[in-house]
mmCIF file of C-alpha atoms in Angstrom:
data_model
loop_
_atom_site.group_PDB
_atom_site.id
_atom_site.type_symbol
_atom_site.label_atom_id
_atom_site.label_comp_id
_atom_site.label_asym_id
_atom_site.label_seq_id
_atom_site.Cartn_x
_atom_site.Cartn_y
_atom_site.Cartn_z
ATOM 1 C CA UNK F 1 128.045 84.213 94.110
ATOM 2 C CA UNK F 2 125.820 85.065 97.184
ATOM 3 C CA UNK F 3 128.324 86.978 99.614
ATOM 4 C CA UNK F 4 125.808 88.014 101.952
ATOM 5 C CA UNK F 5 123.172 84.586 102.678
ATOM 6 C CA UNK F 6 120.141 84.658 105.407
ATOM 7 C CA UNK F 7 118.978 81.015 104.856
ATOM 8 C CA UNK F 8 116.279 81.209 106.746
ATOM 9 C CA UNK F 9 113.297 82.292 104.592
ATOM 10 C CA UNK F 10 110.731 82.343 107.064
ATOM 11 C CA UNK F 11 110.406 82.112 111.235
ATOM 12 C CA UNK F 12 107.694 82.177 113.443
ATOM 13 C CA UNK F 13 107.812 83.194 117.102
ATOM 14 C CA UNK F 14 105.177 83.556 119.674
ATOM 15 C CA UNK F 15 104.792 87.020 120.505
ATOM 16 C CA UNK F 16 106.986 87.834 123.926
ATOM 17 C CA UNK F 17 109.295 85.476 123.075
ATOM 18 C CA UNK F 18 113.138 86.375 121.782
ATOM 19 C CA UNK F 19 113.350 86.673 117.826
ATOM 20 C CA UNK F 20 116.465 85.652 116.524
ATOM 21 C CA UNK F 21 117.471 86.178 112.954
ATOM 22 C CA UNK F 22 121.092 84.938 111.108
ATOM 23 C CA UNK F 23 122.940 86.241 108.488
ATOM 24 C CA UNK F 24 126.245 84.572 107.124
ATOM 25 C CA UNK F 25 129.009 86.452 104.911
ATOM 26 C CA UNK F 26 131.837 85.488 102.696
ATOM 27 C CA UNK F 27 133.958 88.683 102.220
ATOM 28 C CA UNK F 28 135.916 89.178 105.138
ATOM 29 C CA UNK F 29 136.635 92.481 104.288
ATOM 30 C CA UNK F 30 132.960 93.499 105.341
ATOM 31 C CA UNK F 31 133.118 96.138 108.069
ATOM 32 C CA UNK F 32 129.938 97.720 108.664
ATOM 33 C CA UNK F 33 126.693 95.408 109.030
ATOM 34 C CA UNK F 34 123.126 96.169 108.788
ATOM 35 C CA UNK F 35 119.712 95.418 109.351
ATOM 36 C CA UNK F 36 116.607 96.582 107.743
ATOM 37 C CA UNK F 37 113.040 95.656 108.393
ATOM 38 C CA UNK F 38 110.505 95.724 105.396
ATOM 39 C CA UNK F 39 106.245 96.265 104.830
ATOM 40 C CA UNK F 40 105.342 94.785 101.890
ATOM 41 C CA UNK F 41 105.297 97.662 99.303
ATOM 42 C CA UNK F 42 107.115 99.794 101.073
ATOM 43 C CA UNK F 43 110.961 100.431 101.496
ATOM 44 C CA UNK F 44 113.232 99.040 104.048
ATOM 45 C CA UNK F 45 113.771 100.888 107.493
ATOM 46 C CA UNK F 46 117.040 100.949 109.076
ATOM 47 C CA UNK F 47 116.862 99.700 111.929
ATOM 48 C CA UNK F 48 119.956 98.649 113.307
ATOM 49 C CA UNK F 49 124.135 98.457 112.576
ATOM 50 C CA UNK F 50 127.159 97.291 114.115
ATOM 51 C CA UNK F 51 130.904 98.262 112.878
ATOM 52 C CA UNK F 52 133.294 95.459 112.386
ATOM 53 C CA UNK F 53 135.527 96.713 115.357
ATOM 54 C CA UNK F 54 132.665 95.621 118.081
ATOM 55 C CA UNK F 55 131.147 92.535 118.088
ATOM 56 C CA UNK F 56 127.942 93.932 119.828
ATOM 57 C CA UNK F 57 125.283 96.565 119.587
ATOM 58 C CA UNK F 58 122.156 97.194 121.358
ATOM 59 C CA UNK F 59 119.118 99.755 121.063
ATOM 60 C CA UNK F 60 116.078 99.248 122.892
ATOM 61 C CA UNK F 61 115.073 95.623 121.923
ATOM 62 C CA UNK F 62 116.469 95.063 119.360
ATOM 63 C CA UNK F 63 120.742 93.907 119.595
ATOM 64 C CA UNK F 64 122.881 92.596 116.775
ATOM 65 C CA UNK F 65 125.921 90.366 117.387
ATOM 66 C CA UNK F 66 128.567 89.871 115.211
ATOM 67 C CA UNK F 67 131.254 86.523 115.297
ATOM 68 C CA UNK F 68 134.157 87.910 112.564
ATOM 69 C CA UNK F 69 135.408 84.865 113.058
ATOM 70 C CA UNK F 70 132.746 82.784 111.861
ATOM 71 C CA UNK F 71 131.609 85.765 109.345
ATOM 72 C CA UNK F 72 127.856 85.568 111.236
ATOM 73 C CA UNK F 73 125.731 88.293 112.202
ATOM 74 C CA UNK F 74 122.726 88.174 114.072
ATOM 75 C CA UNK F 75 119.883 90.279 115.208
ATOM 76 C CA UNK F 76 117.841 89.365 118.503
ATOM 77 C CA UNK F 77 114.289 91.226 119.309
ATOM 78 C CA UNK F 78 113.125 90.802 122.614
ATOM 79 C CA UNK F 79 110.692 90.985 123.725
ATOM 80 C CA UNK F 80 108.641 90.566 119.993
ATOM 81 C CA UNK F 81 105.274 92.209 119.192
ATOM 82 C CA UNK F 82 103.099 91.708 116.948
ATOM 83 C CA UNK F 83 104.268 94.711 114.784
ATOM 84 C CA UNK F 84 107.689 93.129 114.363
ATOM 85 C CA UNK F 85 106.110 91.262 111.963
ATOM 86 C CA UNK F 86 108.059 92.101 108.354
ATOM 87 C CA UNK F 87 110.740 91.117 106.418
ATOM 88 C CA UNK F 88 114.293 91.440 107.576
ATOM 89 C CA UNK F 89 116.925 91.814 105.166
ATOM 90 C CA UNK F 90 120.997 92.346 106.530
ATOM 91 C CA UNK F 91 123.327 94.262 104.430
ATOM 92 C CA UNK F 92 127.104 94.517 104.212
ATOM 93 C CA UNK F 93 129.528 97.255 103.300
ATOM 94 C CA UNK F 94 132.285 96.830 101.300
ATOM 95 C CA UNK F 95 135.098 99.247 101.810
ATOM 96 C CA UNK F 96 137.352 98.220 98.953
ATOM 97 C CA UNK F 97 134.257 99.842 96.184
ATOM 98 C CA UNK F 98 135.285 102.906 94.585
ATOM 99 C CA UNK F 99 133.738 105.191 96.309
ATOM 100 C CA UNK F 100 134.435 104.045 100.038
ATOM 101 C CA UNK F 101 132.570 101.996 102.406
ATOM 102 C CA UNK F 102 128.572 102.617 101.041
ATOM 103 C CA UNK F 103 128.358 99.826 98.764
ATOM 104 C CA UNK F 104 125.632 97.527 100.451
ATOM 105 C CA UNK F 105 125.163 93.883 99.921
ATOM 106 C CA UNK F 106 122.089 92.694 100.656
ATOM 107 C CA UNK F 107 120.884 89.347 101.854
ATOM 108 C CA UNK F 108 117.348 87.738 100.769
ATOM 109 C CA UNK F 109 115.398 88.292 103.501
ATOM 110 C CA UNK F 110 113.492 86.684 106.098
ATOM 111 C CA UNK F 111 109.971 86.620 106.930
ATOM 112 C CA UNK F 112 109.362 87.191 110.592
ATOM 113 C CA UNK F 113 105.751 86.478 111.610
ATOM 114 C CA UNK F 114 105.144 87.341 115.391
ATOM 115 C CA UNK F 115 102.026 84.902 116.636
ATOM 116 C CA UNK F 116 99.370 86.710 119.394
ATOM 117 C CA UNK Y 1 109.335 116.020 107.736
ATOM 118 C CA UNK Y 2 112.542 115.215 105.742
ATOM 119 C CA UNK Y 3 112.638 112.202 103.673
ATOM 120 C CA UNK Y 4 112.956 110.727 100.471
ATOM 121 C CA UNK Y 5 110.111 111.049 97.779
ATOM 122 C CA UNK Y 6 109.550 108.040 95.401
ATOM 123 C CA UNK Y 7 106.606 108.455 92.645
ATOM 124 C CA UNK Y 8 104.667 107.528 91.049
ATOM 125 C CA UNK Y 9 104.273 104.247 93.664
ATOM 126 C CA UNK Y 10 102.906 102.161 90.525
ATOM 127 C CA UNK Y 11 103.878 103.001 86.914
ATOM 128 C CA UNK Y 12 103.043 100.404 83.692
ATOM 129 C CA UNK Y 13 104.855 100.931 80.719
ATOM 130 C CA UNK Y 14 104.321 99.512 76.802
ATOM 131 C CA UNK Y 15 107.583 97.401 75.766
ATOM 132 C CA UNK Y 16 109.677 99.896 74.047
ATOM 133 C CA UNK Y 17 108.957 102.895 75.556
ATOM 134 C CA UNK Y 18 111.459 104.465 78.192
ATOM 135 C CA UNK Y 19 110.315 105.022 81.650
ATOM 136 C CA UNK Y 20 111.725 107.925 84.042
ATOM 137 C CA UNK Y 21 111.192 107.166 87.958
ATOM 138 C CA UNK Y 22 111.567 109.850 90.012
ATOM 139 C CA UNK Y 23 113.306 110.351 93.267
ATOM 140 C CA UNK Y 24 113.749 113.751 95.694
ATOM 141 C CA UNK Y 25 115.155 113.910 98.897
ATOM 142 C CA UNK Y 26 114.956 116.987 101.592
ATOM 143 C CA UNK Y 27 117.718 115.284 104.229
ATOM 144 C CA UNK Y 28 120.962 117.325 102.406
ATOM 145 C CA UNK Y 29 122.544 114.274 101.703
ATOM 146 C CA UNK Y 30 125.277 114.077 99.173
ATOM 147 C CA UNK Y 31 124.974 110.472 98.458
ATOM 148 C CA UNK Y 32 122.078 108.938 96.118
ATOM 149 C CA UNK Y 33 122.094 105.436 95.191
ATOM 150 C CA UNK Y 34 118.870 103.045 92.951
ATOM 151 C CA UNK Y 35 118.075 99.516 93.768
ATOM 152 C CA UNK Y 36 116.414 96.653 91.874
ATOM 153 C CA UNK Y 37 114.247 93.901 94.407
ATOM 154 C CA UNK Y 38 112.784 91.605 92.507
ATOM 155 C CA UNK Y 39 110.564 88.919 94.135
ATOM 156 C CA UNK Y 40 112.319 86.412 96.917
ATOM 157 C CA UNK Y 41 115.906 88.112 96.038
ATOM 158 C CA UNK Y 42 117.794 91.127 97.914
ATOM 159 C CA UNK Y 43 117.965 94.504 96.454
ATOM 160 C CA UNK Y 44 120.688 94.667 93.677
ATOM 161 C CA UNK Y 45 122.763 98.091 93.035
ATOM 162 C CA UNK Y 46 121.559 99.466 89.659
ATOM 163 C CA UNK Y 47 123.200 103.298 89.857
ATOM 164 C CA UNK Y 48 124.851 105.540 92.662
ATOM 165 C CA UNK Y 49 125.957 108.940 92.928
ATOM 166 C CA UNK Y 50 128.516 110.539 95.285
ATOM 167 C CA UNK Y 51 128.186 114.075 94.593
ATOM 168 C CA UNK Y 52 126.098 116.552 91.908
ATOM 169 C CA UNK Y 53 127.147 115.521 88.490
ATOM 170 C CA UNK Y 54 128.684 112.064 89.358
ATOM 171 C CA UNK Y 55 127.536 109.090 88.907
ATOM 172 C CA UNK Y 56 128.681 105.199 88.698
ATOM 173 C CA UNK Y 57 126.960 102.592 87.873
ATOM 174 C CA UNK Y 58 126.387 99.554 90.455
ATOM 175 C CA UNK Y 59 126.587 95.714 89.464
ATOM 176 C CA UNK Y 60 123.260 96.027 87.075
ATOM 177 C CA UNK Y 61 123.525 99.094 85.630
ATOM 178 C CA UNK Y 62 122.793 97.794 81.835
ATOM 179 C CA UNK Y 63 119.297 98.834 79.921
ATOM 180 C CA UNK Y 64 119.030 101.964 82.954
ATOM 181 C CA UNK Y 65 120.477 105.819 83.105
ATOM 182 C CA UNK Y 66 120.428 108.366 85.480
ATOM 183 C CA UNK Y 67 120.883 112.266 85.910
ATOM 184 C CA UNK Y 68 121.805 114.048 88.927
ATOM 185 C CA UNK Y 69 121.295 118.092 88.052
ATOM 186 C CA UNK Y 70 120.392 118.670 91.980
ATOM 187 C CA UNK Y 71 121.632 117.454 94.862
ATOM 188 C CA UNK Y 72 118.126 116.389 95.960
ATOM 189 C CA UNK Y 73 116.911 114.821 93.161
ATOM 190 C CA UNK Y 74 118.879 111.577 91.413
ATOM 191 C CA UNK Y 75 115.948 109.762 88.500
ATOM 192 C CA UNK Y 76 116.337 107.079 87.423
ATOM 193 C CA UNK Y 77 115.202 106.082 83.302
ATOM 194 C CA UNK Y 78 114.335 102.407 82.562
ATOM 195 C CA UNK Y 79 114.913 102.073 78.938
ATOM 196 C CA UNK Y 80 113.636 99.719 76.430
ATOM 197 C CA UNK Y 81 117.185 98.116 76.286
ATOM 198 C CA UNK Y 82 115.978 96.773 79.984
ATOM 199 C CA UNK Y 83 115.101 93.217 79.094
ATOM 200 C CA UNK Y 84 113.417 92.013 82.477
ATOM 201 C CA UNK Y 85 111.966 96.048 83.747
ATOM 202 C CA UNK Y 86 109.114 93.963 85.633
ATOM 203 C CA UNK Y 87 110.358 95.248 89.249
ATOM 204 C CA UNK Y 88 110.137 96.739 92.718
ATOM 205 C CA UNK Y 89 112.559 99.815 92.272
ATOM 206 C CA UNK Y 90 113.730 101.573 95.537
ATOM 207 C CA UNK Y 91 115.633 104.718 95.753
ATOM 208 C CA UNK Y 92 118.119 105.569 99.002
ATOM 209 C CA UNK Y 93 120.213 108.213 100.268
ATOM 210 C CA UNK Y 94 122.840 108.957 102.947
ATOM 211 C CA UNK Y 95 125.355 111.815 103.893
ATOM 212 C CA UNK Y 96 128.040 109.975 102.417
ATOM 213 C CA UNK Y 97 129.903 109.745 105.269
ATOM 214 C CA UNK Y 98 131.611 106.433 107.084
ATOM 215 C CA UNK Y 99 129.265 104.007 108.345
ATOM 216 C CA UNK Y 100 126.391 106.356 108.124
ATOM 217 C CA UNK Y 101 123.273 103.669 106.987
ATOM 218 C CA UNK Y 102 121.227 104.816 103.781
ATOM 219 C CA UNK Y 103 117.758 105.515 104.673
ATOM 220 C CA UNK Y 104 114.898 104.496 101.835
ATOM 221 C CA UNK Y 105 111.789 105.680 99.950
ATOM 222 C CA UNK Y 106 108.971 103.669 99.763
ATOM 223 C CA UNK Y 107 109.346 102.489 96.186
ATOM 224 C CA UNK Y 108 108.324 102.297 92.701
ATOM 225 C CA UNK Y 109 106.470 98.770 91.410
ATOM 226 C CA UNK Y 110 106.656 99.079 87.444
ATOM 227 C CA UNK Y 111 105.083 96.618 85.353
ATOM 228 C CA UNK Y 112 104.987 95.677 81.678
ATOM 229 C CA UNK Y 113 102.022 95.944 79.822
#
């Protein structure tokens, strides 16, 4: 059972243009959100968060936005380069794990390609 | 530069032998955790650790063991009891505080011979 689903595999966006990337969750007792962006063979960067208690967070161009009630999370880049091109995975914390809030749940990813 | 120090980046290993990954981190964090990506999935919990001498294991801890002697250093053996080892294997850390994100190494890609 997938709790944390990006169904998007894949999106294209012409370079200067807004990316937007979704991320849907089942366990309402998320409370801290993630995104990370990925190079092939290399490990994810952090890039962004938001806590459940806010439903928005913004650094430089890149803002997440998060809808509690309909358990969605998204992540906007404007405007997008070329070197946003990567794979985004979100992430969920679960504060009911043993050992507090750091147990991460990670969606599949998506494949953002920025076109020149 | 602090980080987190994943090696070797490529390892191949005979079936049956055990494989140790390694993993060393120079941010002082007291929280180490080891995750599985394999190809079009997300990255699955294998093993975490809170503190020195603790550890727990995460939702796919079976056929894997870990050690952690040193607060900056958390590796990670594959053993033979691994059925599937063919993987991208990422180690992360983080203070271990609230809502602090873990930050990643740049990951170990071991392969069956």
């Amino acid at each position: 059972d997938q709790q944390v689903k990006q169904n998007s595999p894949s999106l294209s966006v012409q370079e200067g243009r807004i990316s937007i990337l979704n991320c849907d969750y089942t366990n309402s007792m998320f409370d801290y959100f993630l995104w990370y962006k990925k190079y092939p063979a290399e490990g994810p960067t952090f890039l962004i968060s938001i806590s459940s208690i806010k439903d928005k967070n913004e650094d430089g161009r890149f803002t997440v936005f998060l809808n509690k009630s309909a358990k969605h999370l998204s992540l906007h880049i404007v405007p997008s380069q070329p070197g946003d091109s990567a794979v985004y995975f979100c992430a969920a914390s679960d504060p009911l794990s043993n050992f507090g809030n750091e147990k991460l749940t990670f969606g599949t990813g998506t494949r953002l390609t920025i076109i020149p | 530069d602090g980080g987190i120090t994943q090696s070797p980046k490529y390892l191949f290993r005979k079936e049956g032998q055990n494989v140790t990954l390694s993993c060393e981190q120079n941010l002082n964090h007291d929280a180490m955790y080891w995750y599985r990506q394999d190809p079009g999935q997300g990255l699955r919990l294998i093993y975490y650790s809170q503190i020195v001498n603790d550890f727990q294991k995460g939702d796919i801890a079976e056929g894997y063991s870990v050690s952690r002697e040193k607060k900056e250093s958390f590796p990670l053996t594959v053993t033979s009891a691994q059925k599937n080892p063919t993987a991208f294997y990422l180690c992360a850390s983080n203070p271990g505080r609230k809502n602090q994100p873990q930050h990643f190494g740049d990951g170990t890609r071991l392969s069956i011979l």
